[in-house]
XYZ file of C-alpha atoms in Angstrom:
226
model
C -34.941 56.282 -11.505
C -34.552 59.125 -9.501
C -37.087 62.210 -9.810
C -35.743 65.804 -10.683
C -35.328 67.761 -7.558
C -36.258 71.463 -7.289
C -32.523 72.367 -7.438
C -31.988 70.724 -10.792
C -34.898 72.767 -12.259
C -34.772 76.210 -10.497
C -33.191 79.064 -11.893
C -30.234 80.016 -9.454
C -29.462 83.687 -10.362
C -32.450 85.749 -8.688
C -32.872 89.182 -9.075
C -33.997 90.585 -5.332
C -34.676 93.675 -3.838
C -34.913 95.188 -0.459
C -37.722 96.651 1.514
C -36.676 100.236 0.737
C -36.277 99.898 -2.853
C -38.335 102.777 -4.628
C -41.275 102.218 -6.180
C -39.833 103.563 -9.552
C -37.053 101.012 -9.267
C -39.292 98.249 -8.855
C -41.176 99.221 -12.146
C -38.075 99.555 -13.872
C -36.737 96.061 -12.868
C -40.046 94.423 -13.619
C -40.593 96.145 -17.049
C -37.073 95.411 -18.006
C -36.706 91.437 -16.939
C -38.178 88.448 -18.118
C -40.150 87.673 -14.940
C -43.374 89.130 -13.614
C -42.386 89.308 -9.948
C -39.546 89.975 -7.607
C -38.871 88.806 -3.986
C -38.089 91.129 -1.235
C -35.235 90.012 0.904
C -33.710 90.992 4.399
C -30.185 91.815 5.241
C -29.503 88.070 5.622
C -31.025 87.186 2.331
C -34.467 85.808 3.916
C -37.428 86.563 1.570
C -39.848 88.759 3.483
C -42.382 89.450 0.398
C -43.000 89.415 -3.167
C -43.640 92.478 -5.454
C -45.322 91.374 -8.857
C -46.847 93.552 -11.516
C -50.165 93.481 -10.408
C -49.007 94.957 -6.794
C -47.573 97.892 -8.736
C -50.792 98.589 -10.789
C -53.071 99.977 -8.280
C -50.941 103.274 -8.308
C -52.294 103.806 -11.856
C -55.693 102.497 -11.144
C -56.197 105.011 -8.219
C -54.544 107.589 -9.956
C -56.717 110.910 -9.154
C -58.774 108.949 -6.909
C -59.674 109.609 -3.187
C -57.052 110.043 -0.672
C -59.311 108.585 2.061
C -58.550 105.337 3.316
C -61.388 102.455 2.793
C -63.580 102.059 5.841
C -62.631 98.970 8.259
C -65.452 96.991 7.116
C -64.162 97.164 3.362
C -62.809 93.927 1.661
C -59.211 92.823 2.560
C -58.418 93.229 -0.897
C -59.772 96.786 -1.571
C -57.888 97.973 1.650
C -54.559 96.254 0.156
C -55.043 98.042 -3.152
C -55.466 101.233 -1.468
C -52.477 100.955 0.459
C -50.430 99.675 -2.554
C -51.659 102.783 -4.449
C -50.164 105.025 -1.791
C -46.952 103.119 -1.391
C -43.563 104.385 -2.355
C -41.532 101.511 -1.417
C -41.285 97.795 -1.712
C -42.290 97.312 1.927
C -45.532 99.453 1.107
C -46.574 97.392 -1.895
C -44.999 93.570 -1.287
C -47.509 90.899 -0.767
C -46.924 87.679 1.470
C -46.463 85.286 2.640
C -43.834 84.123 0.565
C -44.224 80.410 -0.703
C -40.932 78.706 -0.433
C -39.496 75.397 -1.323
C -36.327 73.430 -0.306
C -33.742 72.483 -3.212
C -33.881 68.817 -2.436
C -37.693 68.238 -2.765
C -38.966 66.359 -5.613
C -40.224 67.931 -8.749
C -43.751 66.577 -8.138
C -44.105 67.878 -4.572
C -43.183 71.370 -6.082
C -45.959 71.250 -8.960
C -48.512 70.095 -6.055
C -47.766 73.018 -4.086
C -47.846 75.428 -6.766
C -51.190 74.436 -7.619
C -52.262 74.188 -4.072
C -51.118 77.595 -3.396
C -52.285 78.899 -6.903
C -49.191 80.916 -7.330
C -46.780 81.036 -10.472
C -43.378 80.425 -8.633
C -41.918 79.000 -5.577
C -38.836 80.756 -3.891
C -36.121 78.164 -3.433
C -34.396 78.557 0.302
C -31.694 76.746 2.019
C -31.617 75.107 5.279
C -31.122 78.696 6.936
C -34.256 80.098 5.061
C -31.991 82.123 2.861
C -33.063 82.711 -0.993
C -30.947 80.495 -3.413
C -33.325 80.177 -6.474
C -36.719 80.347 -7.885
C -38.815 77.552 -9.443
C -41.452 78.800 -11.850
C -44.290 76.903 -13.712
C -42.419 77.059 -16.814
C -39.195 75.505 -15.174
C -41.339 72.540 -14.264
C -42.419 71.910 -17.621
C -38.975 71.407 -18.907
C -39.148 67.905 -17.742
C -41.388 67.207 -20.789
C -38.359 68.279 -23.205
C -36.684 65.208 -22.704
C -36.374 63.706 -25.976
C -38.284 60.176 -27.178
C -34.850 58.693 -27.399
C -33.971 59.456 -23.893
C -37.353 58.147 -22.482
C -36.987 54.868 -24.262
C -33.515 54.167 -23.311
C -34.532 54.943 -19.592
C -37.704 52.685 -19.610
C -35.840 49.898 -21.203
C -32.743 49.957 -19.026
C -34.404 51.024 -15.731
C -37.846 50.001 -15.870
C -37.857 46.663 -17.812
C -34.083 45.626 -17.260
C -32.880 46.711 -14.061
C -36.395 46.440 -12.069
C -38.046 43.815 -13.498
C -35.289 41.818 -14.766
C -36.870 41.298 -18.076
C -35.169 39.904 -21.240
C -34.279 42.848 -23.874
C -36.509 41.235 -26.432
C -39.645 40.863 -23.803
C -41.047 44.088 -23.976
C -41.045 46.514 -27.050
C -40.964 50.128 -25.943
C -42.062 52.805 -28.487
C -42.148 56.423 -27.511
C -43.777 59.032 -29.914
C -44.045 62.843 -28.536
C -43.664 61.410 -25.080
C -46.608 58.937 -25.415
C -45.097 55.261 -24.524
C -46.365 52.484 -25.852
C -45.300 48.944 -24.406
C -45.973 45.707 -26.099
C -44.961 42.420 -25.454
C -45.472 39.467 -23.143
C -44.605 39.260 -19.311
C -45.451 36.333 -17.262
C -47.161 37.900 -14.193
C -50.135 40.294 -14.216
C -48.235 42.015 -11.007
C -45.494 42.790 -13.209
C -47.470 44.080 -15.980
C -49.147 46.598 -13.494
C -45.409 47.421 -12.297
C -44.167 48.258 -15.697
C -47.278 50.398 -16.551
C -47.059 52.089 -13.340
C -43.106 52.905 -13.192
C -43.065 54.125 -16.779
C -45.885 56.421 -16.148
C -43.861 57.934 -13.241
C -40.951 58.712 -15.257
C -40.404 62.614 -15.569
C -41.370 63.696 -19.260
C -43.803 60.774 -19.962
C -47.004 62.234 -21.349
C -49.022 58.994 -21.317
C -48.697 55.294 -21.336
C -50.397 52.825 -23.612
C -50.302 48.993 -22.656
C -50.539 46.520 -25.051
C -48.732 44.052 -22.590
C -50.190 40.685 -22.337
C -49.330 38.156 -19.191
C -49.507 34.273 -18.774
C -51.359 34.244 -15.251
C -52.962 36.830 -12.931
C -51.167 36.411 -9.652
C -53.223 39.485 -8.358
C -56.523 37.323 -8.346
C -54.356 34.707 -6.556
C -53.430 37.232 -3.839
C -56.942 38.536 -3.403
C -58.454 35.153 -3.114
C -55.895 33.864 -0.418
C -56.203 37.520 1.540
């Protein structure tokens, strides 16, 4: 029951630009592509910044505005947007730092990183720090496209039989729209808990409803002896 990796979900063909890419070319790339940001890479392919649609908008926002730079005590965001409004290349308007992930990282770790950083995408780099792909929120949602049949087969084979060594008739597994219902009888309470936990951890499972019963509660025994 191996969790999907970043490499298995990422987009491998990434449109990137250099620091000297012109503002007008950046606008053309972002309006023509099915993405809202583009990485800026150096000569070795290492990401050094990101240009998003919001990084280009200050040019229009400040049109006809003041040519005087904001004072030093102005908010950092204000000074950043003024700089972007007067930029002519990717180096002028790009933002950072670049949030990256490794291709072998589990999808759950990448999802946590996206949430913690508050970004829409992670740029995937190899061991040398070179850009090899991009992982977006949309890419991570693809795990929920697994069919109910796929999920049922994996739960039955990997969780019930291979991990818990249960007879095929011991537990009935039903899956509807990613929601798994487990029905049947298992000897020990601890095995019930394991079945539910492992099922819930499978990529693509939306929720788990347990209607499992057990003969004896070995967890209470372990608590008393401990």
